Amino acid sequence: LAATGSDPITWSVRNGSLPTGLNLDGNTGPISGTPTAAGTYTFTIQATNDYGTATKEWIIEIKTASTYTVSVEPDKVRFPSVTEGYEPQDPETITIKNTGNQTILLEDYGQDPWLDITLDKKTLEPNDVATVTIKLKDNLSAVTQSTLKGFITYTSEDGKSFRDQAHFEVSYAVTHDMKHIDAKAATHLEEGNIEYWYCEYCRKCYKNGTGTTELSAEDITLPKLQEHTATGTWYHDETNHWNTCECGAKLNEAAHTFRWVIDKEATAAEAGAKHEECTACGYARAAVAIPATGQPASPAPVVTPSAAPAATPSAAPAATPAPAIPQTGDAAPVALWAALAAVSAAALLGLALLGRALRAEKRRKN
């Protein structure tokens, strides 16, 4: 407080009182302290010296302390997992409530590289609520950030007295659109590759299907072979077989190695068939017949009686009529009987030798 006049001047309060918590220094005039209750206080200040007094009415208004606070609900938002190239996703929403006693202003979130965030209002009175809409931007890649620490800035109504942020978290997962690529061996004409996964959206190669380890073109490529490589297909003529390289060069040429292959077994009444086939390339010659086992393979040999022991005939000879018993003293019938016996013995020996020869020929064919 200040007054004009001769010192010393003293001070006092008349007709009212100071706000609770404030005091007047009667010797020097300052009013100081911390008010404890809001309200409007009217009182009279009196200044006094040796020559008289002077008064003046005074008003002090104590306002409630200003508070700037907000609440966020929910403070964490998670979007469903999607694959790169996904269709537009449904948005999520959160609310911001003014829990203070002062009007606040919400600032636009601005441009975000992964999210579209909009506010339905920007001025909030005490207890007022604003809705924040959050949407994933289209065509996000699996290599972009998947958890974001978002915020909305709020200030005092004048934009200067107070400034703070309302925080929230947004999570999402975007996965690669993976295609499995099989390993391929390198050849004389073409490069090969190791097994890998390829994302058709971001056009990058990875070591595994989760996309955690990226591979370069050099990592996946197997260089061409320096020497010719056989295709694995056999070519042949009547004498030799060979492979070829993709460039046309002839490789691995060698003569056929044949073995007999039975196409049809011969029976006693029907001929069979067999052919020669190469064990390396499978080239087959024309089939040849196998004679029936019950037919001779060549004209029957002429059998000449010899001193070889008689064998059991394969079929019994026809019965020979018994000769008449000669009468005593009749020499002619006896000679005839002896001749017939000799002829029968020769016939039996010849049949036995013929049967033995036929069985030997059959074993040779088999």
Coordinates of C-alpha atoms in Angstrom, one line a residue:
L1 CA 0.0 0.0 0.0
A2 CA 1.1 3.6 -0.5
A3 CA 0.0 7.0 0.8
T4 CA 1.2 10.6 0.6
G5 CA 2.0 12.5 3.8
S6 CA 4.6 12.9 6.5
D7 CA 6.1 9.7 7.9
P8 CA 5.7 7.8 10.0
I9 CA 2.5 6.3 8.4
T10 CA 0.7 3.3 9.9
W11 CA -1.9 1.0 8.3
S12 CA -5.0 -0.8 9.5
V13 CA -8.1 -2.5 8.1
R14 CA -11.6 -1.1 8.8
N15 CA -15.1 -2.2 7.8
G16 CA -14.3 -5.7 6.6
S17 CA -11.5 -8.2 6.7
L18 CA -8.7 -9.5 4.5
P19 CA -9.1 -12.9 2.9
T20 CA -8.3 -15.8 5.2
G21 CA -4.5 -16.5 5.0
L22 CA -3.6 -12.9 4.2
N23 CA -2.1 -10.3 6.6
L24 CA -1.4 -6.5 6.6
D25 CA 1.9 -5.2 8.0
G26 CA 0.7 -2.1 9.9
N27 CA 4.1 -0.5 9.9
T28 CA 5.2 -0.8 6.3
G29 CA 1.9 -1.5 4.4
P30 CA 2.4 -4.8 2.4
I31 CA -0.5 -7.4 2.3
S32 CA 1.0 -10.9 2.0
G33 CA 0.3 -14.6 2.6
T34 CA -1.5 -17.6 0.9
P35 CA -5.2 -17.5 0.6
T36 CA -7.0 -20.6 1.8
A37 CA -10.6 -20.0 0.5
A38 CA -12.0 -18.7 -2.7
G39 CA -14.3 -15.6 -2.6
T40 CA -14.6 -11.8 -3.0
Y41 CA -13.5 -9.8 0.0
T42 CA -14.4 -6.1 0.5
F43 CA -12.8 -3.9 3.2
T44 CA -11.4 -0.4 4.0
I45 CA -7.8 0.4 4.4
Q46 CA -6.9 3.3 6.7
A47 CA -3.5 5.2 6.7
T48 CA -2.6 7.4 9.8
N49 CA 0.2 9.9 10.6
D50 CA 0.6 12.7 13.1
Y51 CA -1.6 15.1 11.1
G52 CA -4.6 12.8 10.5
T53 CA -6.1 9.8 8.6
A54 CA -7.0 8.7 5.1
T55 CA -9.2 5.7 4.0
K56 CA -9.9 3.8 0.8
E57 CA -12.2 0.9 0.0
W58 CA -10.4 -2.2 -1.3
I59 CA -11.6 -5.5 -3.0
I60 CA -9.6 -8.7 -3.3
E61 CA -11.0 -11.7 -5.3
I62 CA -9.6 -15.1 -4.6
K63 CA -10.4 -17.6 -7.4
T64 CA -10.4 -21.4 -7.2
A65 CA -7.1 -22.8 -8.4
S66 CA -7.2 -23.8 -12.1
T67 CA -6.8 -27.5 -12.9
Y68 CA -6.1 -28.9 -16.4
T69 CA -6.5 -32.7 -16.4
V70 CA -7.9 -35.3 -18.8
S71 CA -8.6 -39.0 -18.8
V72 CA -8.2 -41.4 -21.8
E73 CA -10.4 -44.6 -22.2
P74 CA -9.1 -47.0 -23.3
D75 CA -5.5 -46.1 -23.3
K76 CA -4.4 -49.1 -25.4
V77 CA -5.8 -50.1 -28.8
R78 CA -4.9 -53.2 -30.8
F79 CA -5.8 -53.9 -34.4
P80 CA -6.3 -57.5 -35.8
S81 CA -3.3 -59.0 -37.5
V82 CA -3.3 -58.5 -41.3
T83 CA -1.3 -59.7 -44.4
E84 CA 0.5 -57.2 -46.6
G85 CA -1.9 -55.9 -49.3
Y86 CA -4.8 -56.1 -46.8
E87 CA -8.2 -54.6 -47.4
P88 CA -9.1 -51.4 -45.5
Q89 CA -9.6 -52.1 -41.8
D90 CA -12.4 -51.0 -39.4
P91 CA -11.3 -48.1 -37.2
E92 CA -10.9 -48.1 -33.4
T93 CA -12.0 -45.3 -31.1
I94 CA -10.9 -43.8 -27.8
T95 CA -12.4 -41.0 -25.7
I96 CA -10.7 -38.0 -24.0
K97 CA -12.6 -36.4 -21.1
N98 CA -11.9 -33.0 -19.5
T99 CA -11.6 -33.8 -15.8
G100 CA -10.2 -30.4 -14.8
N101 CA -12.1 -27.2 -14.0
Q102 CA -10.9 -25.1 -17.0
T103 CA -11.9 -25.2 -20.6
I104 CA -9.2 -26.9 -22.7
L105 CA -8.4 -27.0 -26.4
L106 CA -7.4 -30.3 -28.2
E107 CA -4.8 -30.0 -30.9
D108 CA -5.1 -31.9 -34.2
Y109 CA -2.9 -34.9 -34.2
G110 CA -1.5 -34.0 -37.6
Q111 CA 0.1 -36.3 -40.1
D112 CA 1.2 -39.8 -38.9
P113 CA 3.0 -42.2 -41.2
W114 CA 1.0 -45.3 -40.1
L115 CA -2.3 -44.1 -38.7
D116 CA -5.1 -41.8 -39.6
I117 CA -6.3 -40.0 -36.3
T118 CA -9.2 -37.6 -36.2
L119 CA -11.1 -35.7 -33.5
D120 CA -14.8 -35.1 -33.4
K121 CA -14.3 -31.8 -31.4
K122 CA -11.4 -29.7 -30.3
T123 CA -12.9 -27.5 -27.4
L124 CA -13.8 -29.3 -24.2
E125 CA -15.6 -27.7 -21.3
P126 CA -15.1 -29.3 -17.8
N127 CA -16.6 -32.9 -17.9
D128 CA -16.9 -32.7 -21.7
V129 CA -15.8 -35.7 -23.8
A130 CA -14.2 -35.9 -27.3
T131 CA -14.0 -39.1 -29.5
V132 CA -10.7 -39.9 -31.2
T133 CA -11.0 -42.2 -34.3
I134 CA -7.9 -44.2 -35.1
K135 CA -7.6 -46.1 -38.4
L136 CA -4.7 -48.1 -39.9
K137 CA -3.4 -46.6 -43.2
D138 CA -3.8 -48.8 -46.2
N139 CA -0.9 -50.8 -47.7
L140 CA 1.4 -50.9 -44.6
S141 CA 4.4 -53.1 -44.9
A142 CA 5.5 -55.8 -42.5
V143 CA 8.7 -53.8 -41.9
T144 CA 7.0 -50.8 -40.5
Q145 CA 6.7 -50.1 -36.7
S146 CA 4.0 -52.2 -35.1
T147 CA 3.5 -50.5 -31.7
L148 CA 3.0 -46.8 -31.5
K149 CA 3.0 -44.4 -28.5
G150 CA 0.4 -41.9 -29.6
F151 CA -0.8 -38.7 -27.9
I152 CA -3.2 -35.8 -28.2
T153 CA -1.9 -32.4 -27.1
Y154 CA -4.3 -30.2 -24.9
T155 CA -3.8 -26.6 -23.8
S156 CA -5.5 -23.9 -21.7
E157 CA -8.2 -21.9 -23.5
D158 CA -5.8 -19.1 -24.3
G159 CA -3.2 -21.6 -25.6
K160 CA -0.5 -20.2 -23.4
S161 CA -1.2 -20.8 -19.7
F162 CA -1.1 -24.6 -19.8
R163 CA 0.1 -27.3 -22.3
D164 CA 0.3 -31.1 -21.8
Q165 CA -0.4 -34.4 -23.7
A166 CA -3.0 -37.2 -23.4
H167 CA -1.2 -40.5 -24.1
F168 CA -2.4 -43.8 -25.6
E169 CA -0.9 -46.8 -27.3
V170 CA -1.8 -48.4 -30.6
S171 CA -0.6 -51.8 -31.7
Y172 CA -1.0 -53.7 -34.9
A173 CA 0.7 -56.6 -36.9
V174 CA 1.3 -56.7 -40.6
T175 CA 2.8 -59.9 -41.9
H176 CA 4.6 -60.7 -45.2
D177 CA 2.7 -62.3 -48.1
M178 CA 5.2 -65.2 -48.3
K179 CA 5.7 -67.6 -51.1
H180 CA 8.0 -70.6 -50.6
I181 CA 10.7 -71.1 -53.3
D182 CA 12.3 -74.6 -53.6
A183 CA 16.0 -75.0 -53.9
K184 CA 17.2 -75.5 -57.5
A185 CA 20.6 -76.9 -58.5
A186 CA 22.8 -74.8 -60.8
T187 CA 23.6 -76.2 -64.3
H188 CA 26.0 -75.5 -67.1
L189 CA 23.6 -73.0 -68.6
E190 CA 21.5 -71.6 -65.7
E191 CA 22.1 -70.3 -62.2
G192 CA 20.5 -72.2 -59.3
N193 CA 19.2 -71.0 -55.9
I194 CA 19.0 -72.1 -52.3
E195 CA 15.6 -72.6 -50.6
Y196 CA 14.1 -69.3 -49.5
W197 CA 10.8 -67.3 -49.0
Y198 CA 9.7 -64.4 -51.2
C199 CA 7.3 -61.7 -50.2
E200 CA 5.2 -60.8 -53.2
Y201 CA 4.2 -57.5 -51.7
C202 CA 7.4 -55.9 -50.6
R203 CA 9.5 -58.0 -53.2
K204 CA 12.1 -59.1 -50.7
C205 CA 13.7 -62.5 -50.0
Y206 CA 13.9 -64.1 -46.5
K207 CA 15.6 -67.1 -44.9
N208 CA 12.4 -68.3 -43.3
G209 CA 8.6 -67.9 -43.4
T210 CA 8.5 -65.5 -40.5
G211 CA 10.5 -62.8 -42.5
T212 CA 13.0 -62.2 -39.7
T213 CA 16.2 -62.6 -41.8
E214 CA 16.3 -60.8 -45.1
L215 CA 18.5 -62.3 -47.9
S216 CA 20.1 -60.5 -50.8
A217 CA 20.2 -61.7 -54.4
E218 CA 23.8 -62.8 -53.8
D219 CA 22.8 -64.8 -50.7
I220 CA 20.2 -66.9 -52.6
T221 CA 22.0 -67.4 -56.0
L222 CA 24.1 -70.4 -56.9
P223 CA 26.5 -69.6 -59.8
K224 CA 26.4 -71.6 -63.1
L225 CA 28.6 -74.7 -63.2
Q226 CA 31.9 -74.5 -65.1
E227 CA 31.6 -78.0 -66.7
H228 CA 28.9 -79.6 -68.8
T229 CA 26.0 -81.2 -66.9
A230 CA 23.9 -84.2 -68.2
T231 CA 20.2 -83.8 -68.4
G232 CA 19.5 -87.3 -67.1
T233 CA 17.8 -88.4 -70.3
W234 CA 19.3 -91.3 -72.3
Y235 CA 19.6 -91.3 -76.0
H236 CA 20.7 -94.3 -78.1
D237 CA 21.2 -96.0 -81.4
E238 CA 21.6 -99.8 -82.1
T239 CA 25.2 -99.8 -80.7
N240 CA 25.7 -97.0 -78.1
H241 CA 23.9 -94.8 -75.6
W242 CA 24.6 -91.3 -74.3
N243 CA 23.4 -88.2 -72.4
T244 CA 23.4 -84.6 -73.5
C245 CA 24.2 -81.3 -71.8
E246 CA 21.6 -78.5 -72.0
C247 CA 24.0 -76.8 -74.4
G248 CA 23.7 -79.9 -76.8
A249 CA 27.1 -81.5 -76.1
K250 CA 27.1 -85.4 -76.1
L251 CA 28.2 -86.9 -72.7
N252 CA 28.7 -90.4 -71.2
E253 CA 28.7 -92.2 -74.6
A254 CA 29.2 -96.0 -74.2
A255 CA 28.3 -99.3 -75.8
H256 CA 25.1 -101.1 -74.7
T257 CA 25.4 -103.9 -72.1
F258 CA 22.6 -106.4 -72.8
R259 CA 20.8 -109.0 -70.8
W260 CA 18.0 -111.4 -71.7
V261 CA 14.5 -110.5 -70.5
I262 CA 11.7 -113.1 -70.8
D263 CA 8.5 -111.6 -72.2
K264 CA 6.5 -114.8 -72.2
E265 CA 7.4 -118.2 -70.9
A266 CA 7.1 -121.1 -73.4
T267 CA 4.7 -124.0 -72.6
A268 CA 4.5 -127.5 -73.8
A269 CA 2.0 -126.4 -76.5
E270 CA 2.9 -122.7 -77.1
A271 CA 6.1 -120.9 -78.0
G272 CA 7.3 -118.0 -75.7
A273 CA 9.3 -114.8 -76.4
K274 CA 12.4 -113.0 -75.1
H275 CA 14.4 -109.9 -75.9
E276 CA 17.8 -108.3 -75.1
E277 CA 17.7 -105.1 -73.1
C278 CA 20.5 -102.6 -72.2
T279 CA 21.1 -102.5 -68.4
A280 CA 22.1 -98.8 -68.6
C281 CA 19.7 -97.0 -70.9
G282 CA 16.9 -99.6 -71.3
Y283 CA 17.3 -99.9 -75.2
A284 CA 15.6 -103.2 -76.3
R285 CA 16.3 -105.3 -79.3
A286 CA 13.5 -107.1 -81.2
A287 CA 12.0 -110.1 -79.5
V288 CA 12.8 -113.7 -80.5
A289 CA 10.8 -116.8 -80.1
I290 CA 11.3 -119.5 -77.4
P291 CA 10.1 -122.9 -78.9
A292 CA 7.4 -124.7 -77.1
T293 CA 8.8 -127.3 -74.7
G294 CA 6.8 -130.2 -76.2
Q295 CA 8.1 -129.6 -79.8
P296 CA 11.7 -130.4 -80.9
A297 CA 13.9 -127.5 -81.7
S298 CA 15.5 -129.3 -84.7
P299 CA 14.9 -132.6 -86.7
A300 CA 15.2 -135.6 -84.5
P301 CA 18.7 -137.2 -84.6
V302 CA 19.3 -140.6 -86.1
V303 CA 19.9 -143.0 -83.3
T304 CA 22.5 -145.6 -83.8
P305 CA 22.4 -148.6 -81.4
S306 CA 25.5 -148.8 -79.2
A307 CA 26.8 -150.6 -76.2
A308 CA 25.3 -147.9 -73.9
P309 CA 23.1 -149.4 -71.1
A310 CA 19.4 -149.4 -71.8
A311 CA 17.3 -146.6 -70.3
T312 CA 13.7 -146.9 -69.2
P313 CA 11.6 -146.0 -72.3
S314 CA 9.2 -143.0 -72.0
A315 CA 6.4 -145.1 -73.5
A316 CA 5.9 -148.9 -73.5
P317 CA 6.3 -150.6 -77.0
A318 CA 3.3 -152.2 -78.6
A319 CA 2.7 -155.7 -77.5
T320 CA 4.3 -158.4 -79.7
P321 CA 2.1 -161.5 -80.4
A322 CA 3.5 -164.6 -78.6
P323 CA 5.1 -167.2 -81.1
A324 CA 3.6 -170.6 -81.3
I325 CA 5.4 -173.2 -79.2
P326 CA 7.4 -175.4 -81.5
Q327 CA 6.7 -179.1 -81.4
T328 CA 9.4 -181.6 -80.4
G329 CA 11.6 -182.3 -83.3
D330 CA 10.4 -179.3 -85.4
A331 CA 13.5 -177.1 -86.1
A332 CA 11.9 -174.4 -88.3
P333 CA 9.5 -173.0 -85.7
V334 CA 12.4 -172.7 -83.2
A335 CA 14.5 -170.6 -85.7
L336 CA 11.5 -168.3 -86.4
W337 CA 11.0 -167.7 -82.7
A338 CA 14.6 -166.8 -82.1
A339 CA 14.5 -164.2 -85.0
L340 CA 11.4 -162.6 -83.6
A341 CA 13.0 -162.3 -80.2
A342 CA 16.1 -160.5 -81.6
V343 CA 13.9 -158.0 -83.5
S344 CA 11.9 -157.2 -80.3
A345 CA 15.0 -156.5 -78.3
A346 CA 16.4 -154.2 -80.9
A347 CA 13.2 -152.2 -81.0
L348 CA 13.1 -151.8 -77.2
L349 CA 16.8 -150.5 -77.3
G350 CA 16.0 -148.0 -80.0
L351 CA 13.0 -146.5 -78.2
A352 CA 15.0 -146.1 -75.0
L353 CA 17.8 -144.3 -76.7
L354 CA 15.3 -142.0 -78.6
G355 CA 13.6 -141.0 -75.3
R356 CA 16.9 -140.2 -73.7
A357 CA 17.9 -138.0 -76.6
L358 CA 14.6 -136.1 -76.4
R359 CA 15.0 -135.4 -72.7
A360 CA 18.5 -134.1 -73.1
E361 CA 17.3 -131.7 -75.9
K362 CA 14.6 -130.4 -73.6
R363 CA 17.1 -129.7 -70.8
R364 CA 19.4 -127.8 -73.2
K365 CA 16.5 -125.5 -74.3
N366 CA 15.5 -124.7 -70.8

